[in-house]
CSV table of C-alpha atoms in Angstrom, one decimal:
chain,number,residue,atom,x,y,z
O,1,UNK,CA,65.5,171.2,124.3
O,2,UNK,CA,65.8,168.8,121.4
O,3,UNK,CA,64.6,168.5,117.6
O,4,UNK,CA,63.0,166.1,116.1
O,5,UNK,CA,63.6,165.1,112.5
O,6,UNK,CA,61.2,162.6,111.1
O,7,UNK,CA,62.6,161.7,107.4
O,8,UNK,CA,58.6,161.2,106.3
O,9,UNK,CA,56.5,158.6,105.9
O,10,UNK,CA,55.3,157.8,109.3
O,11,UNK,CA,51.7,158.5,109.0
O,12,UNK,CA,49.8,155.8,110.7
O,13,UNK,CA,48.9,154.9,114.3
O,14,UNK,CA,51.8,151.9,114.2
O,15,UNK,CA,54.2,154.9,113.9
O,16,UNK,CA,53.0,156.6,117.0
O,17,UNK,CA,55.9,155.7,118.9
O,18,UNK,CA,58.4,157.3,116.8
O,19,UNK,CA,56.8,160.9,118.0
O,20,UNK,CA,56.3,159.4,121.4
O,21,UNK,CA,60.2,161.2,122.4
O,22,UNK,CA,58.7,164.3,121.0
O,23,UNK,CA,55.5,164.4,123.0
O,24,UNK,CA,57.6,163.4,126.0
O,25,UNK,CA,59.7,166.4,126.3
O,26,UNK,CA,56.4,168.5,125.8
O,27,UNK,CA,54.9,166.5,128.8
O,28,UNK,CA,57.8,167.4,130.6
O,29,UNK,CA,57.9,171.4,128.9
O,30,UNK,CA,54.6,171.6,130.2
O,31,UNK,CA,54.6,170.0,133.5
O,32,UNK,CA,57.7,172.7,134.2
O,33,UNK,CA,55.0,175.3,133.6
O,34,UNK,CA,52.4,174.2,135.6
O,35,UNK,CA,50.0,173.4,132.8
O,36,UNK,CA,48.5,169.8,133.7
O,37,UNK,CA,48.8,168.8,129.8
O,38,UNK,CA,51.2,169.6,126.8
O,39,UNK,CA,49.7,172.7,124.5
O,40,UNK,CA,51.5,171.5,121.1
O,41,UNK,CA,51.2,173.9,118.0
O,42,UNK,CA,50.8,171.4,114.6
O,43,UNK,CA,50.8,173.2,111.9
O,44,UNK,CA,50.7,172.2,108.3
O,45,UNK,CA,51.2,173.8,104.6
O,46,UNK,CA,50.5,171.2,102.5
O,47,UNK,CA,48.2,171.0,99.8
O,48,UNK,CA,45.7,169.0,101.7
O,49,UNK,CA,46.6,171.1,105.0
O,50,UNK,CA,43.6,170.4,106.9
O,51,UNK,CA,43.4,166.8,106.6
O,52,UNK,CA,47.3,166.5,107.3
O,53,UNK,CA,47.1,168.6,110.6
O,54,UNK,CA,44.6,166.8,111.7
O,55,UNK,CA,46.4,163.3,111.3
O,56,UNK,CA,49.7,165.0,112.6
O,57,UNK,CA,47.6,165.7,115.7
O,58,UNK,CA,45.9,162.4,116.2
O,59,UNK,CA,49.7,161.1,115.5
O,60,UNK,CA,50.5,162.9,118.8
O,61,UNK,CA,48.1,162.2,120.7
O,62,UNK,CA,48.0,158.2,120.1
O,63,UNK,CA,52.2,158.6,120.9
O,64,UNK,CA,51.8,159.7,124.7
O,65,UNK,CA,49.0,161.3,126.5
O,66,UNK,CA,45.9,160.4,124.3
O,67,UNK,CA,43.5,163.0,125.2
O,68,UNK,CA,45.0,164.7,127.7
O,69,UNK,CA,47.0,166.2,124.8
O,70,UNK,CA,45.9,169.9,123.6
O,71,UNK,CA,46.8,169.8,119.6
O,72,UNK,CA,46.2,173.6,118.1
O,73,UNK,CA,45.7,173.2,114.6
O,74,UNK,CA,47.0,175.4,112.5
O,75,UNK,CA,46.4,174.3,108.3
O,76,UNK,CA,47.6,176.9,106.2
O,77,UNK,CA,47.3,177.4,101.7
O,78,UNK,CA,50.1,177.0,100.6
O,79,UNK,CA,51.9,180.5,100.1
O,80,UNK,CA,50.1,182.1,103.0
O,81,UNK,CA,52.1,183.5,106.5
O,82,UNK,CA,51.7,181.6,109.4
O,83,UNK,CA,51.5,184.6,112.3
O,84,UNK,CA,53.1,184.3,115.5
O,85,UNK,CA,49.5,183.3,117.2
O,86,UNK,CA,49.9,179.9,115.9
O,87,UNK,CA,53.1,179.3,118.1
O,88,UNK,CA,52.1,181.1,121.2
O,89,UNK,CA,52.1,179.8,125.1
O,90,UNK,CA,52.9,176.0,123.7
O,91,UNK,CA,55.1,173.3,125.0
O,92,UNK,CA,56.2,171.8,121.6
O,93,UNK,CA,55.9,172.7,117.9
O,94,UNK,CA,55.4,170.3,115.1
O,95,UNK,CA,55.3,171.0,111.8
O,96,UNK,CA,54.2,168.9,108.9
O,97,UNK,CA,55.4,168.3,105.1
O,98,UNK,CA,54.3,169.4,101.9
O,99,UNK,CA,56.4,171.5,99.2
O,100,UNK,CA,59.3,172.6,100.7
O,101,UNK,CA,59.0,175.7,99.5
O,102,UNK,CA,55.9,176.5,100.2
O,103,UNK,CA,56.4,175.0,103.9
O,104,UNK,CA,59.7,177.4,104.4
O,105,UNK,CA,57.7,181.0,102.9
O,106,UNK,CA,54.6,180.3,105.2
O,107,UNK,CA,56.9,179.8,108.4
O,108,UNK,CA,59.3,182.5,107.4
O,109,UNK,CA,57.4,185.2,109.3
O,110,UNK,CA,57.5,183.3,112.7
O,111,UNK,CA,61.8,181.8,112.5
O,112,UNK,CA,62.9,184.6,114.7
O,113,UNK,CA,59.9,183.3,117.0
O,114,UNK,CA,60.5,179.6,116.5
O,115,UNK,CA,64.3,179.8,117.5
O,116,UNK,CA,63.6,181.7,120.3
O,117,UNK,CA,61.0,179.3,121.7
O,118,UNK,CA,63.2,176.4,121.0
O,119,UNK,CA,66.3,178.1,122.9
O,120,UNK,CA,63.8,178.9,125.7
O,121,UNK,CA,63.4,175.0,126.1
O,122,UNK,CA,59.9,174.3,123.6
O,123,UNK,CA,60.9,170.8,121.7
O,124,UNK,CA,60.2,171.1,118.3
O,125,UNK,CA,59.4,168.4,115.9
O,126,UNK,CA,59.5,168.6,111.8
O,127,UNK,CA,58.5,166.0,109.5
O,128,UNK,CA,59.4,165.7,105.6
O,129,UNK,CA,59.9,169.1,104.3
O,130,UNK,CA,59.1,170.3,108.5
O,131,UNK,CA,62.8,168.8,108.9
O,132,UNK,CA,64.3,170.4,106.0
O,133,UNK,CA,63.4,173.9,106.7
O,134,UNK,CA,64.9,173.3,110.5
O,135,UNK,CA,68.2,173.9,109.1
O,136,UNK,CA,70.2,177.1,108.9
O,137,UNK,CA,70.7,176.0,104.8
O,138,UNK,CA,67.1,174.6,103.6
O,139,UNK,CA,67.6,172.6,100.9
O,140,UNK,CA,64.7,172.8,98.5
O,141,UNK,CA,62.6,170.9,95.8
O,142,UNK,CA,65.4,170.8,93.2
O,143,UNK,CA,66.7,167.7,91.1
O,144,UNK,CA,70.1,169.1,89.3
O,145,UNK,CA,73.2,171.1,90.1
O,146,UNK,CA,74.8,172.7,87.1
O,147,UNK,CA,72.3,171.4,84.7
O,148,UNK,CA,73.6,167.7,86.1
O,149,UNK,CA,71.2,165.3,87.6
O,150,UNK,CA,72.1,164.7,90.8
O,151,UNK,CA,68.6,162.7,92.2
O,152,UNK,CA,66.0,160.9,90.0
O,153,UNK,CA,64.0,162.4,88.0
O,154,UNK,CA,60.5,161.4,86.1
O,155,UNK,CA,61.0,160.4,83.0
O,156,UNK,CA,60.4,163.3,79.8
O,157,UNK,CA,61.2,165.4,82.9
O,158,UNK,CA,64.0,168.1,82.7
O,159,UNK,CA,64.0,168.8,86.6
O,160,UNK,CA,65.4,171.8,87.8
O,161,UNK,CA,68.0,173.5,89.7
O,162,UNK,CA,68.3,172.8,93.5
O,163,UNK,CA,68.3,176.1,95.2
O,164,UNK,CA,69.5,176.7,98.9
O,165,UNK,CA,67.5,179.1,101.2
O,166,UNK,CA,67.7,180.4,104.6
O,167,UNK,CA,65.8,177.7,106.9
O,168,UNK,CA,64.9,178.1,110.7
O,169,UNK,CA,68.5,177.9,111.5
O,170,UNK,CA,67.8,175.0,114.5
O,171,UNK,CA,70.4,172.6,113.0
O,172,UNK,CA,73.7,173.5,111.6
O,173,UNK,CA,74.0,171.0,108.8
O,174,UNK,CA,71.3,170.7,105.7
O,175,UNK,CA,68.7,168.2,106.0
O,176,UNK,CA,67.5,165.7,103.4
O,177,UNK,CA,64.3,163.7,103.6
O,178,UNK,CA,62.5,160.7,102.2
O,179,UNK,CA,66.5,159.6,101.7
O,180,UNK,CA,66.6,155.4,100.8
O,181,UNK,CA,62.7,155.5,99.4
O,182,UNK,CA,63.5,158.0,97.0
O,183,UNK,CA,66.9,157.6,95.8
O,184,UNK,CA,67.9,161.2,97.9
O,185,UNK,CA,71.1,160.5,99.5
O,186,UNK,CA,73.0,161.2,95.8
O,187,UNK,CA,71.4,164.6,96.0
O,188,UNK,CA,72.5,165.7,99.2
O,189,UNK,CA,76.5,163.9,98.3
O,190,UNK,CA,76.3,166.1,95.5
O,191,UNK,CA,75.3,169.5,97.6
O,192,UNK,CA,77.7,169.0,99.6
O,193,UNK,CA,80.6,168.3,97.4
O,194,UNK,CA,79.6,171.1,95.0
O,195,UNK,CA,80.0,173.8,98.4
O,196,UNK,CA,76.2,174.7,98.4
O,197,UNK,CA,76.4,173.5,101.9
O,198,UNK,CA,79.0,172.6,104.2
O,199,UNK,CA,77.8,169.2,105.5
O,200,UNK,CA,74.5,167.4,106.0
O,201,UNK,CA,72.1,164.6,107.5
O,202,UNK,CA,70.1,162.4,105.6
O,203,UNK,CA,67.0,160.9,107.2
O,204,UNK,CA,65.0,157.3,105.9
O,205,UNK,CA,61.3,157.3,106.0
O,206,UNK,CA,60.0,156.1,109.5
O,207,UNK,CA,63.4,157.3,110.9
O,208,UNK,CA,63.3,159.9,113.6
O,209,UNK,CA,67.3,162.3,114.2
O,210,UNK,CA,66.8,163.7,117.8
O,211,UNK,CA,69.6,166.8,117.8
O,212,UNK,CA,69.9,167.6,121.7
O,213,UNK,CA,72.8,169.3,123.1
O,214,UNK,CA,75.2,168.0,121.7
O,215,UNK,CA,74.1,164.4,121.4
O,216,UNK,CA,72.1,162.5,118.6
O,217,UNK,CA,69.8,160.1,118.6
O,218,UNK,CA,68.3,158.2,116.0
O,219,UNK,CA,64.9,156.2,116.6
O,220,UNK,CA,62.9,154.2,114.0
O,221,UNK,CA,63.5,151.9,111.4
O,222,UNK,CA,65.9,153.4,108.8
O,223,UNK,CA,69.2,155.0,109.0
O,224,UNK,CA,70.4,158.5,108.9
O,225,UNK,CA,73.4,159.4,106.7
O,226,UNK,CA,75.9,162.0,107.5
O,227,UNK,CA,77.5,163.7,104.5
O,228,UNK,CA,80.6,166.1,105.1
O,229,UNK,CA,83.8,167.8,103.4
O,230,UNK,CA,87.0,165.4,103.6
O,231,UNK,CA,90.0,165.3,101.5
O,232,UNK,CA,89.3,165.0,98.0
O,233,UNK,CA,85.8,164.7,97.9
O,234,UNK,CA,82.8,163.7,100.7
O,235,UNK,CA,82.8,161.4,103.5
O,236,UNK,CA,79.6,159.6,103.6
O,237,UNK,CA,78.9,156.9,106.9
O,238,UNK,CA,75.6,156.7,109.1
O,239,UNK,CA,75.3,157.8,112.5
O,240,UNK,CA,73.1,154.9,113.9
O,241,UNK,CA,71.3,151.6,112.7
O,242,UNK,CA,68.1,150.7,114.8
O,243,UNK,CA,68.9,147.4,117.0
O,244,UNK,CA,73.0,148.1,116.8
């Protein structure tokens, strides 16, 4: 069993073989189960949630088994449940981005589901605000901590406070997203160091963070950053450069 933790942007057929790990391991769920090609569950809440599981599925299949791959699409509105249907008898799960919020309420219903399925050996992959929610501590959509700016902001734009939720609970440290294109990595520094979480990963666009047990693997172009407690304030280092 592994997760996969895509940091975003990688939405076009040259980023196929950033998923292709993902669609491996559901090759391989399925072929344990006698089915003669991977049933993967994509599901998306974004805005635009039809469209973006649809891409999310052609993603897949153009990263391993073309056609022989069996996407079920699930696109839901944003606020509405996701029921357990969507993630039955499949051999992976993938889950696409959109308002983290929005992403982590429509899943909600099905987490008890979703980490039992991933414990029973179903690979699951999350991408953007899919990712964030994996974790026990879900980091949401907020830009300050204590009325402080702690990630950019538009300008004319107050922001608003970064709240923590309860996420999937597949990953023990918080996830962060979208990390060098967007300026995020102060953000999660700042979670960390203020005690709303207790350490956490940081993932580039195009960057994959494979969390197996107990091994990680990063694949793509980017880096992922590791942010945790140390004496007197946070460590911050990476935990693997592509072609090092």
């Amino acid at each position: 069993m592994s997760v996969h933790l895509i940091g975003g942007g990688a939405t076009t057929a040259a980023d196929a073989s950033l998923y292709a790990p993902f669609v491996a391991e559901a090759a391989r769920r399925a072929r344990h189960t006698g089915r003669s090609r991977p049933r993967v569950a994509v599901i998306s809440l974004h805005p635009e949630a039809e469209e973006k599981a649809e891409a999310l599925g052609e993603l897949l299949r153009e990263a391993g088994t073309g056609s022989a791959l069996e996407a079920h699409l699930t696109a839901g509105l944003p606020g509405e449940a996701i029921g357990p249907g969507a993630i039955a008898d499949v051999d992976g799960i993938a889950v696409g981005g959109g308002v983290v919020e929005d992403v982590r309420a429509g899943l909600e219903p099905v987490f008890g589901e979703l980490r039992r399925l991933v414990a029973a050996g179903v690979p699951y992959l999350g991408v953007s605000a899919g990712a964030m929610i994996a974790a026990g501590s879900s980091l949401g959509g907020g830009s300050r901590i204590g009325g402080v700016a702690v990630s950019p902001e538009d300008p004319g734009d107050p922001g608003y406070e970064l709240e923590i939720a309860a996420g999937i609970g597949l990953v023990d440290a918080a996830i962060e997203v979208h990390v060098a294109q967007r300026g995020m990595l102060s953000r999660l520094v700042a979670a960390v160091e203020s005690g709303l979480v207790a350490g956490g990963f940081g993932i580039d666009e195009r960057t994959a963070l494979i969390v197996g047990d107990g091994t990680l693997r990063v694949e793509g172009e980017g880096r992922v950053w590791r942010a945790q407690r140390a004496e007197g304030g946070v460590q911050v280092g990476t935990i693997g450069t592509i072609g090092t």
